[in-house]
Tab-separated table of N, CA, C and O in Angstrom:
chain	number	residue	atom	x	y	z
A	1	UNK	N	-47.680	47.705	24.189
A	1	UNK	CA	-47.883	47.643	22.743
A	1	UNK	C	-47.139	46.421	22.201
A	1	UNK	O	-45.987	46.169	22.552
A	2	UNK	N	-47.818	45.700	21.335
A	2	UNK	CA	-47.204	44.508	20.758
A	2	UNK	C	-47.530	44.436	19.277
A	2	UNK	O	-48.679	44.612	18.875
A	3	UNK	N	-46.506	44.196	18.466
A	3	UNK	CA	-46.663	43.955	17.050
A	3	UNK	C	-46.092	42.570	16.762
A	3	UNK	O	-44.940	42.289	17.121
A	4	UNK	N	-46.888	41.747	16.112
A	4	UNK	CA	-46.466	40.380	15.848
A	4	UNK	C	-46.573	40.118	14.354
A	4	UNK	O	-47.663	40.166	13.780
A	5	UNK	N	-45.422	39.824	13.746
A	5	UNK	CA	-45.384	39.500	12.324
A	5	UNK	C	-45.539	37.989	12.141
A	5	UNK	O	-45.085	37.200	12.990
A	6	UNK	N	-46.126	37.624	11.023
A	6	UNK	CA	-46.240	36.211	10.664
A	6	UNK	C	-46.323	36.098	9.162
A	6	UNK	O	-46.496	37.100	8.460
A	7	UNK	N	-46.189	34.858	8.681
A	7	UNK	CA	-46.358	34.613	7.254
A	7	UNK	C	-45.066	34.439	6.486
A	7	UNK	O	-45.090	34.143	5.285
A	8	UNK	N	-43.936	34.624	7.157
A	8	UNK	CA	-42.679	34.417	6.477
A	8	UNK	C	-42.439	32.949	6.195
A	8	UNK	O	-43.187	32.076	6.652
A	9	UNK	N	-41.388	32.677	5.426
A	9	UNK	CA	-41.065	31.295	5.127
A	9	UNK	C	-40.104	31.191	3.974
A	9	UNK	O	-39.491	32.176	3.552
A	10	UNK	N	-40.015	29.987	3.475
A	10	UNK	CA	-39.127	29.677	2.351
A	10	UNK	C	-39.960	29.632	1.077
A	10	UNK	O	-40.992	28.938	1.029
A	11	UNK	N	-39.511	30.357	0.061
A	11	UNK	CA	-40.272	30.401	-1.184
A	11	UNK	C	-39.301	30.422	-2.357
A	11	UNK	O	-38.180	30.927	-2.240
A	12	UNK	N	-39.729	29.881	-3.460
A	12	UNK	CA	-38.893	29.862	-4.655
A	12	UNK	C	-38.957	31.205	-5.387
A	12	UNK	O	-39.960	31.930	-5.269
A	13	UNK	N	-37.929	31.539	-6.128
A	13	UNK	CA	-37.985	32.770	-6.939
A	13	UNK	C	-39.213	32.766	-7.831
A	13	UNK	O	-39.568	31.741	-8.424
A	14	UNK	N	-39.851	33.919	-7.903
A	14	UNK	CA	-41.086	34.034	-8.672
A	14	UNK	C	-42.330	33.752	-7.866
A	14	UNK	O	-43.449	34.015	-8.339
A	15	UNK	N	-42.148	33.251	-6.653
A	15	UNK	CA	-43.285	32.917	-5.811
A	15	UNK	C	-43.841	34.123	-5.066
A	15	UNK	O	-43.399	35.259	-5.251
A	16	UNK	N	-44.818	33.844	-4.194
A	16	UNK	CA	-45.514	34.901	-3.449
A	16	UNK	C	-45.633	34.527	-1.985
A	16	UNK	O	-45.611	33.342	-1.619
A	17	UNK	N	-45.774	35.564	-1.176
A	17	UNK	CA	-46.030	35.405	0.254
A	17	UNK	C	-46.924	36.538	0.714
A	17	UNK	O	-46.870	37.635	0.152
A	18	UNK	N	-47.703	36.276	1.756
A	18	UNK	CA	-48.434	37.351	2.399
A	18	UNK	C	-48.014	37.408	3.860
A	18	UNK	O	-48.202	36.454	4.612
A	19	UNK	N	-47.425	38.532	4.208
A	19	UNK	CA	-47.017	38.756	5.588
A	19	UNK	C	-48.129	39.476	6.337
A	19	UNK	O	-48.825	40.306	5.759
A	20	UNK	N	-48.257	39.163	7.621
A	20	UNK	CA	-49.256	39.806	8.461
A	20	UNK	C	-48.575	40.469	9.650
A	20	UNK	O	-47.560	39.972	10.149
A	21	UNK	N	-49.155	41.558	10.074
A	21	UNK	CA	-48.685	42.264	11.266
A	21	UNK	C	-49.911	42.552	12.119
A	21	UNK	O	-50.755	43.370	11.737
A	22	UNK	N	-50.002	41.874	13.238
A	22	UNK	CA	-51.142	42.050	14.136
A	22	UNK	C	-50.704	42.881	15.331
A	22	UNK	O	-49.681	42.578	15.963
A	23	UNK	N	-51.483	43.910	15.611
A	23	UNK	CA	-51.089	44.913	16.596
A	23	UNK	C	-52.056	44.911	17.775
A	23	UNK	O	-53.267	44.786	17.591
A	24	UNK	N	-51.519	45.062	18.950
A	24	UNK	CA	-52.346	45.185	20.146
A	24	UNK	C	-51.741	46.231	21.072
A	24	UNK	O	-50.559	46.560	20.978
A	25	UNK	N	-52.598	46.751	21.963
A	25	UNK	CA	-52.096	47.698	22.961
A	25	UNK	C	-52.135	49.148	22.556
A	25	UNK	O	-51.633	50.011	23.297
A	26	UNK	N	-52.702	49.435	21.398
A	26	UNK	CA	-52.874	50.822	20.987
A	26	UNK	C	-54.137	50.932	20.141
A	26	UNK	O	-54.724	49.925	19.747
A	27	UNK	N	-54.527	52.184	19.865
A	27	UNK	CA	-55.723	52.402	19.033
A	27	UNK	C	-55.303	52.255	17.581
A	27	UNK	O	-54.829	53.209	16.950
A	28	UNK	N	-55.478	51.084	17.054
A	28	UNK	CA	-54.911	50.705	15.765
A	28	UNK	C	-55.258	51.691	14.660
A	28	UNK	O	-54.411	52.037	13.847
A	29	UNK	N	-56.502	52.144	14.624
A	29	UNK	CA	-56.954	53.032	13.546
A	29	UNK	C	-56.153	54.324	13.480
A	29	UNK	O	-56.123	54.975	12.434
A	30	UNK	N	-55.527	54.714	14.573
A	30	UNK	CA	-54.808	55.984	14.633
A	30	UNK	C	-53.353	55.877	14.196
A	30	UNK	O	-52.643	56.888	14.191
A	31	UNK	N	-52.921	54.678	13.849
A	31	UNK	CA	-51.502	54.458	13.605
A	31	UNK	C	-51.187	54.116	12.159
A	31	UNK	O	-51.857	53.290	11.538
A	32	UNK	N	-50.174	54.771	11.664
A	32	UNK	CA	-49.560	54.368	10.402
A	32	UNK	C	-48.691	53.145	10.671
A	32	UNK	O	-47.984	53.083	11.687
A	33	UNK	N	-48.771	52.186	9.763
A	33	UNK	CA	-47.990	50.958	9.893
A	33	UNK	C	-47.021	50.863	8.719
A	33	UNK	O	-47.405	51.051	7.566
A	34	UNK	N	-45.780	50.571	9.053
A	34	UNK	CA	-44.762	50.408	8.027
A	34	UNK	C	-44.170	49.015	8.054
A	34	UNK	O	-44.186	48.341	9.091
A	35	UNK	N	-43.681	48.607	6.902
A	35	UNK	CA	-42.940	47.352	6.790
A	35	UNK	C	-41.502	47.682	6.429
A	35	UNK	O	-41.242	48.531	5.560
A	36	UNK	N	-40.596	46.977	7.070
A	36	UNK	CA	-39.164	47.158	6.853
A	36	UNK	C	-38.528	45.783	6.693
A	36	UNK	O	-39.139	44.775	7.050
A	37	UNK	N	-37.324	45.767	6.191
A	37	UNK	CA	-36.625	44.486	6.084
A	37	UNK	C	-35.130	44.694	6.289
A	37	UNK	O	-34.603	45.773	6.037
A	38	UNK	N	-34.504	43.633	6.758
A	38	UNK	CA	-33.065	43.663	6.966
A	38	UNK	C	-32.457	42.369	6.469
A	38	UNK	O	-32.753	41.292	7.003
A	39	UNK	N	-31.642	42.497	5.450
A	39	UNK	CA	-30.940	41.355	4.898
A	39	UNK	C	-29.634	41.156	5.665
A	39	UNK	O	-29.119	42.091	6.271
A	40	UNK	N	-29.089	39.950	5.632
A	40	UNK	CA	-27.829	39.688	6.343
A	40	UNK	C	-26.734	40.646	5.909
A	40	UNK	O	-26.495	40.839	4.714
A	41	UNK	N	-26.093	41.269	6.881
A	41	UNK	CA	-24.989	42.164	6.594
A	41	UNK	C	-25.376	43.523	6.061
A	41	UNK	O	-24.510	44.319	5.697
A	42	UNK	N	-26.675	43.808	6.024
A	42	UNK	CA	-27.139	45.090	5.483
A	42	UNK	C	-27.949	45.844	6.516
A	42	UNK	O	-28.441	45.278	7.488
A	43	UNK	N	-28.089	47.133	6.277
A	43	UNK	CA	-28.915	47.945	7.151
A	43	UNK	C	-30.398	47.682	6.882
A	43	UNK	O	-30.778	47.256	5.795
A	44	UNK	N	-31.206	47.970	7.881
A	44	UNK	CA	-32.640	47.829	7.709
A	44	UNK	C	-33.132	48.896	6.739
A	44	UNK	O	-32.715	50.053	6.807
A	45	UNK	N	-34.043	48.495	5.855
A	45	UNK	CA	-34.577	49.423	4.866
A	45	UNK	C	-36.093	49.403	4.879
A	45	UNK	O	-36.717	48.377	5.180
A	46	UNK	N	-36.678	50.527	4.549
A	46	UNK	CA	-38.122	50.621	4.465
A	46	UNK	C	-38.644	49.983	3.201
A	46	UNK	O	-38.024	50.087	2.136
A	47	UNK	N	-39.781	49.311	3.318
A	47	UNK	CA	-40.387	48.611	2.191
A	47	UNK	C	-41.695	49.272	1.769
A	47	UNK	O	-41.905	49.571	0.599
A	48	UNK	N	-42.559	49.504	2.741
A	48	UNK	CA	-43.873	50.036	2.415
A	48	UNK	C	-44.514	50.581	3.677
A	48	UNK	O	-44.094	50.258	4.791
A	49	UNK	N	-45.532	51.417	3.495
A	49	UNK	CA	-46.273	51.939	4.632
A	49	UNK	C	-47.700	52.224	4.204
A	49	UNK	O	-47.979	52.437	3.025
A	50	UNK	N	-48.592	52.217	5.205
A	50	UNK	CA	-49.995	52.532	4.959
A	50	UNK	C	-50.465	53.482	6.043
A	50	UNK	O	-50.211	53.264	7.236
A	51	UNK	N	-51.143	54.533	5.637
A	51	UNK	CA	-51.536	55.571	6.573
A	51	UNK	C	-52.660	55.115	7.485
A	51	UNK	O	-53.358	54.135	7.216
A	52	UNK	N	-52.824	55.878	8.550
A	52	UNK	CA	-53.789	55.492	9.571
A	52	UNK	C	-55.222	55.685	9.120
A	52	UNK	O	-56.061	54.801	9.280
A	53	UNK	N	-55.529	56.823	8.565
A	53	UNK	CA	-56.935	57.157	8.347
A	53	UNK	C	-57.449	56.754	6.967
A	53	UNK	O	-58.465	56.082	6.853
A	54	UNK	N	-56.736	57.142	5.936
A	54	UNK	CA	-57.243	56.951	4.571
A	54	UNK	C	-56.704	55.699	3.888
A	54	UNK	O	-57.116	55.404	2.772
A	55	UNK	N	-55.770	55.026	4.539
A	55	UNK	CA	-55.186	53.848	3.905
A	55	UNK	C	-54.354	54.187	2.698
A	55	UNK	O	-54.213	53.362	1.781
A	56	UNK	N	-53.781	55.393	2.693
A	56	UNK	CA	-52.879	55.764	1.605
A	56	UNK	C	-51.602	54.942	1.740
A	56	UNK	O	-51.155	54.661	2.862
A	57	UNK	N	-51.027	54.568	0.610
A	57	UNK	CA	-49.883	53.670	0.644
A	57	UNK	C	-48.637	54.305	0.026
A	57	UNK	O	-48.727	55.247	-0.776
A	58	UNK	N	-47.523	53.745	0.428
A	58	UNK	CA	-46.241	54.167	-0.135
A	58	UNK	C	-45.368	52.927	-0.265
A	58	UNK	O	-45.381	52.053	0.603
A	59	UNK	N	-44.604	52.856	-1.371
A	59	UNK	CA	-43.746	51.704	-1.621
A	59	UNK	C	-42.335	52.155	-1.968
A	59	UNK	O	-42.142	53.137	-2.690
A	60	UNK	N	-41.377	51.399	-1.485
A	60	UNK	CA	-40.010	51.603	-1.927
A	60	UNK	C	-39.887	51.167	-3.380
A	60	UNK	O	-40.607	50.267	-3.832
A	61	UNK	N	-38.969	51.774	-4.079
A	61	UNK	CA	-38.771	51.412	-5.482
A	61	UNK	C	-38.426	49.940	-5.654
A	61	UNK	O	-38.772	49.329	-6.662
A	62	UNK	N	-37.757	49.383	-4.658
A	62	UNK	CA	-37.305	47.996	-4.749
A	62	UNK	C	-38.455	46.991	-4.799
A	62	UNK	O	-38.262	45.860	-5.262
A	63	UNK	N	-39.625	47.389	-4.346
A	63	UNK	CA	-40.766	46.459	-4.335
A	63	UNK	C	-41.970	46.997	-5.110
A	63	UNK	O	-42.979	46.295	-5.232
A	64	UNK	N	-41.869	48.186	-5.635
A	64	UNK	CA	-43.003	48.797	-6.328
A	64	UNK	C	-43.424	47.911	-7.488
A	64	UNK	O	-42.603	47.455	-8.292
A	65	UNK	N	-44.712	47.637	-7.566
A	65	UNK	CA	-45.237	46.760	-8.603
A	65	UNK	C	-45.254	45.290	-8.205
A	65	UNK	O	-45.878	44.470	-8.881
A	66	UNK	N	-44.558	44.962	-7.122
A	66	UNK	CA	-44.516	43.574	-6.655
A	66	UNK	C	-45.105	43.417	-5.254
A	66	UNK	O	-45.228	42.295	-4.764
A	67	UNK	N	-45.423	44.509	-4.622
A	67	UNK	CA	-45.926	44.467	-3.255
A	67	UNK	C	-47.240	45.216	-3.152
A	67	UNK	O	-47.448	46.225	-3.843
A	68	UNK	N	-48.098	44.713	-2.273
A	68	UNK	CA	-49.352	45.401	-1.973
A	68	UNK	C	-49.540	45.395	-0.467
A	68	UNK	O	-49.553	44.328	0.154
A	69	UNK	N	-49.670	46.589	0.097
A	69	UNK	CA	-49.923	46.703	1.527
A	69	UNK	C	-51.389	47.037	1.735
A	69	UNK	O	-51.983	47.797	0.962
A	70	UNK	N	-51.981	46.459	2.768
A	70	UNK	CA	-53.382	46.718	3.067
A	70	UNK	C	-53.584	46.585	4.565
A	70	UNK	O	-52.734	46.040	5.274
A	71	UNK	N	-54.703	47.095	5.044
A	71	UNK	CA	-54.986	46.978	6.469
A	71	UNK	C	-56.443	46.616	6.685
A	71	UNK	O	-57.320	47.031	5.919
A	72	UNK	N	-56.662	45.851	7.754
A	72	UNK	CA	-58.001	45.473	8.183
A	72	UNK	C	-58.138	45.999	9.608
A	72	UNK	O	-57.658	45.363	10.560
A	73	UNK	N	-58.757	47.139	9.746
A	73	UNK	CA	-58.857	47.767	11.065
A	73	UNK	C	-59.704	46.946	12.038
A	73	UNK	O	-59.527	47.044	13.248
A	74	UNK	N	-60.610	46.149	11.514
A	74	UNK	CA	-61.431	45.303	12.385
A	74	UNK	C	-60.605	44.202	13.042
A	74	UNK	O	-60.961	43.702	14.120
A	75	UNK	N	-59.511	43.850	12.371
A	75	UNK	CA	-58.653	42.782	12.884
A	75	UNK	C	-57.330	43.306	13.433
A	75	UNK	O	-56.445	42.509	13.791
A	76	UNK	N	-57.169	44.626	13.444
A	76	UNK	CA	-55.918	45.224	13.908
A	76	UNK	C	-54.714	44.620	13.187
A	76	UNK	O	-53.661	44.363	13.803
A	77	UNK	N	-54.871	44.437	11.911
A	77	UNK	CA	-53.835	43.731	11.151
A	77	UNK	C	-53.522	44.468	9.849
A	77	UNK	O	-54.428	44.972	9.179
A	78	UNK	N	-52.243	44.507	9.530
A	78	UNK	CA	-51.772	45.009	8.244
A	78	UNK	C	-51.130	43.853	7.502
A	78	UNK	O	-50.421	43.035	8.105
A	79	UNK	N	-51.361	43.811	6.208
A	79	UNK	CA	-50.826	42.747	5.364
A	79	UNK	C	-49.837	43.334	4.356
A	79	UNK	O	-49.998	44.463	3.888
A	80	UNK	N	-48.854	42.536	4.019
A	80	UNK	CA	-47.946	42.883	2.935
A	80	UNK	C	-47.887	41.679	1.997
A	80	UNK	O	-47.322	40.643	2.353
A	81	UNK	N	-48.509	41.827	0.849
A	81	UNK	CA	-48.481	40.782	-0.174
A	81	UNK	C	-47.267	41.023	-1.058
A	81	UNK	O	-47.126	42.105	-1.646
A	82	UNK	N	-46.409	40.035	-1.141
A	82	UNK	CA	-45.214	40.117	-1.963
A	82	UNK	C	-45.315	39.090	-3.073
A	82	UNK	O	-45.603	37.920	-2.806
A	83	UNK	N	-45.075	39.510	-4.296
A	83	UNK	CA	-45.132	38.591	-5.418
A	83	UNK	C	-43.869	38.730	-6.260
A	83	UNK	O	-43.067	39.638	-6.052
A	84	UNK	N	-43.738	37.813	-7.200
A	84	UNK	CA	-42.549	37.781	-8.061
A	84	UNK	C	-41.283	37.948	-7.214
A	84	UNK	O	-40.423	38.785	-7.500
A	85	UNK	N	-41.212	37.145	-6.184
A	85	UNK	CA	-40.106	37.288	-5.237
A	85	UNK	C	-38.773	36.940	-5.875
A	85	UNK	O	-38.681	36.053	-6.744
A	86	UNK	N	-37.741	37.652	-5.421
A	86	UNK	CA	-36.390	37.471	-5.918
A	86	UNK	C	-35.475	37.075	-4.762
A	86	UNK	O	-35.771	37.389	-3.600
A	87	UNK	N	-34.360	36.439	-5.044
A	87	UNK	CA	-33.428	36.112	-3.951
A	87	UNK	C	-33.028	37.332	-3.138
A	87	UNK	O	-32.816	37.217	-1.920
A	88	UNK	N	-32.956	38.488	-3.764
A	88	UNK	CA	-32.572	39.699	-3.034
A	88	UNK	C	-33.672	40.200	-2.102
A	88	UNK	O	-33.454	41.151	-1.335
A	89	UNK	N	-34.842	39.584	-2.135
A	89	UNK	CA	-35.887	39.908	-1.162
A	89	UNK	C	-35.687	39.160	0.151
A	89	UNK	O	-36.431	39.398	1.117
A	90	UNK	N	-34.729	38.262	0.177
A	90	UNK	CA	-34.447	37.512	1.394
A	90	UNK	C	-34.033	38.459	2.508
A	90	UNK	O	-33.098	39.251	2.347
A	91	UNK	N	-34.744	38.384	3.625
A	91	UNK	CA	-34.494	39.293	4.737
A	91	UNK	C	-35.424	38.930	5.890
A	91	UNK	O	-36.371	38.156	5.716
A	92	UNK	N	-35.145	39.529	7.029
A	92	UNK	CA	-36.118	39.529	8.114
A	92	UNK	C	-37.009	40.749	7.908
A	92	UNK	O	-36.506	41.870	7.734
A	93	UNK	N	-38.308	40.510	7.898
A	93	UNK	CA	-39.270	41.577	7.666
A	93	UNK	C	-39.899	41.983	8.991
A	93	UNK	O	-40.379	41.126	9.755
A	94	UNK	N	-39.894	43.286	9.234
A	94	UNK	CA	-40.424	43.848	10.465
A	94	UNK	C	-41.587	44.780	10.142
A	94	UNK	O	-41.570	45.466	9.128
A	95	UNK	N	-42.555	44.834	11.053
A	95	UNK	CA	-43.546	45.893	10.953
A	95	UNK	C	-43.343	46.850	12.120
A	95	UNK	O	-42.762	46.494	13.152
A	96	UNK	N	-43.805	48.073	11.925
A	96	UNK	CA	-43.628	49.111	12.926
A	96	UNK	C	-44.821	50.052	12.883
A	96	UNK	O	-45.514	50.140	11.859
A	97	UNK	N	-45.036	50.769	13.980
A	97	UNK	CA	-46.196	51.649	14.091
A	97	UNK	C	-45.798	53.020	14.589
A	97	UNK	O	-44.887	53.167	15.409
A	98	UNK	N	-46.501	54.028	14.087
A	98	UNK	CA	-46.306	55.404	14.553
A	98	UNK	C	-47.654	56.103	14.500
A	98	UNK	O	-48.468	55.857	13.602
A	99	UNK	N	-47.857	56.998	15.453
A	99	UNK	CA	-49.137	57.668	15.564
A	99	UNK	C	-49.304	58.712	14.477
A	99	UNK	O	-48.495	59.635	14.351
A	100	UNK	N	-50.334	58.530	13.670
A	100	UNK	CA	-50.821	59.524	12.723
A	100	UNK	C	-49.729	60.243	11.934
A	100	UNK	O	-49.687	61.463	11.861
A	101	UNK	N	-48.854	59.468	11.365
A	101	UNK	CA	-47.784	60.009	10.541
A	101	UNK	C	-48.148	59.843	9.080
A	101	UNK	O	-48.595	58.780	8.688
A	102	UNK	N	-47.983	60.871	8.293
A	102	UNK	CA	-48.021	60.657	6.853
A	102	UNK	C	-47.443	61.862	6.135
A	102	UNK	O	-47.891	62.986	6.312
A	103	UNK	N	-46.451	61.596	5.310
A	103	UNK	CA	-45.830	62.638	4.509
A	103	UNK	C	-46.120	62.458	3.022
A	103	UNK	O	-46.049	63.412	2.256
A	104	UNK	N	-46.371	61.221	2.631
A	104	UNK	CA	-46.545	60.942	1.211
A	104	UNK	C	-45.226	60.909	0.473
A	104	UNK	O	-45.186	61.065	-0.752
A	105	UNK	N	-44.152	60.712	1.213
A	105	UNK	CA	-42.810	60.665	0.624
A	105	UNK	C	-42.052	59.481	1.218
A	105	UNK	O	-42.576	58.740	2.055
A	106	UNK	N	-40.795	59.360	0.830
A	106	UNK	CA	-39.970	58.268	1.355
A	106	UNK	C	-39.775	58.374	2.861
A	106	UNK	O	-39.361	57.409	3.506
A	107	UNK	N	-40.089	59.522	3.408
A	107	UNK	CA	-39.972	59.674	4.860
A	107	UNK	C	-40.931	58.724	5.593
A	107	UNK	O	-40.701	58.371	6.742
A	108	UNK	N	-42.007	58.294	4.904
A	108	UNK	CA	-42.953	57.366	5.511
A	108	UNK	C	-42.352	55.997	5.762
A	108	UNK	O	-42.946	55.197	6.493
A	109	UNK	N	-41.218	55.715	5.148
A	109	UNK	CA	-40.560	54.419	5.380
A	109	UNK	C	-39.143	54.625	5.919
A	109	UNK	O	-38.228	53.852	5.634
A	110	UNK	N	-39.004	55.657	6.711
A	110	UNK	CA	-37.738	55.877	7.426
A	110	UNK	C	-37.902	55.332	8.834
A	110	UNK	O	-38.805	55.733	9.559
A	111	UNK	N	-37.039	54.461	9.248
A	111	UNK	CA	-37.270	53.755	10.507
A	111	UNK	C	-37.255	54.687	11.705
A	111	UNK	O	-37.921	54.401	12.698
A	112	UNK	N	-36.541	55.804	11.616
A	112	UNK	CA	-36.497	56.699	12.764
A	112	UNK	C	-37.837	57.366	13.049
A	112	UNK	O	-38.039	57.943	14.112
A	113	UNK	N	-38.759	57.290	12.086
A	113	UNK	CA	-40.078	57.888	12.291
A	113	UNK	C	-40.984	57.020	13.160
A	113	UNK	O	-41.991	57.490	13.662
A	114	UNK	N	-40.628	55.756	13.351
A	114	UNK	CA	-41.532	54.783	13.971
A	114	UNK	C	-41.170	54.524	15.426
A	114	UNK	O	-39.994	54.503	15.792
A	115	UNK	N	-42.202	54.308	16.213
A	115	UNK	CA	-42.033	54.186	17.659
A	115	UNK	C	-42.089	52.754	18.180
A	115	UNK	O	-41.453	52.437	19.182
A	116	UNK	N	-42.887	51.923	17.537
A	116	UNK	CA	-43.099	50.559	18.041
A	116	UNK	C	-42.741	49.564	16.946
A	116	UNK	O	-43.103	49.764	15.779
A	117	UNK	N	-42.103	48.492	17.375
A	117	UNK	CA	-41.581	47.511	16.423
A	117	UNK	C	-41.914	46.088	16.832
A	117	UNK	O	-41.980	45.762	18.025
A	118	UNK	N	-42.102	45.249	15.812
A	118	UNK	CA	-42.235	43.825	16.050
A	118	UNK	C	-40.874	43.144	16.028
A	118	UNK	O	-39.845	43.787	15.817
A	119	UNK	N	-40.906	41.840	16.223
A	119	UNK	CA	-39.669	41.053	16.301
A	119	UNK	C	-39.202	40.537	14.946
A	119	UNK	O	-38.061	40.086	14.823
A	120	UNK	N	-40.074	40.567	13.963
A	120	UNK	CA	-39.675	40.179	12.622
A	120	UNK	C	-40.068	38.767	12.237
A	120	UNK	O	-40.284	37.904	13.090
A	121	UNK	N	-40.153	38.549	10.937
A	121	UNK	CA	-40.408	37.229	10.376
A	121	UNK	C	-39.464	37.035	9.194
A	121	UNK	O	-39.256	37.942	8.385
A	122	UNK	N	-38.886	35.851	9.110
A	122	UNK	CA	-37.868	35.585	8.087
A	122	UNK	C	-38.531	35.216	6.769
A	122	UNK	O	-39.425	34.360	6.725
A	123	UNK	N	-38.053	35.844	5.713
A	123	UNK	CA	-38.439	35.473	4.354
A	123	UNK	C	-37.166	35.060	3.623
A	123	UNK	O	-36.195	35.818	3.567
A	124	UNK	N	-37.177	33.849	3.085
A	124	UNK	CA	-36.028	33.341	2.342
A	124	UNK	C	-36.490	32.939	0.953
A	124	UNK	O	-37.391	32.108	0.817
A	125	UNK	N	-35.863	33.532	-0.042
A	125	UNK	CA	-36.203	33.246	-1.428
A	125	UNK	C	-35.028	32.511	-2.056
A	125	UNK	O	-33.945	33.068	-2.227
A	126	UNK	N	-35.247	31.251	-2.351
A	126	UNK	CA	-34.163	30.446	-2.896
A	126	UNK	C	-34.729	29.295	-3.700
A	126	UNK	O	-35.825	28.789	-3.404
A	127	UNK	N	-33.965	28.876	-4.691
A	127	UNK	CA	-34.379	27.724	-5.489
A	127	UNK	C	-34.001	26.433	-4.750
A	127	UNK	O	-34.390	25.351	-5.153
């Protein structure tokens, strides 16, 4: 199983980025995909998740209204569109996968629920 994140980079405050997570080695349609981030000196935190079957979404309060998660099952890819970026969004962003998980609560973005992880992509928000 392989998850590969891309799309990170350097962006100014107020800017936007679209992160991608491309998955291989599993039946993509059956997996919930989550996005997480880890800022320097901080613990990893859940950002958003999208369910396997219905594409139901969940967002952390820290990004609600500024993030949109989506999936393209034909491309085995999940996207995280981030807008109105703030310096506090600076972090390494990871995607993760778990088989057919969905609670509809913050548990959907708890890292212990996920089995497979990517290596991360750096997002830096600075003027």
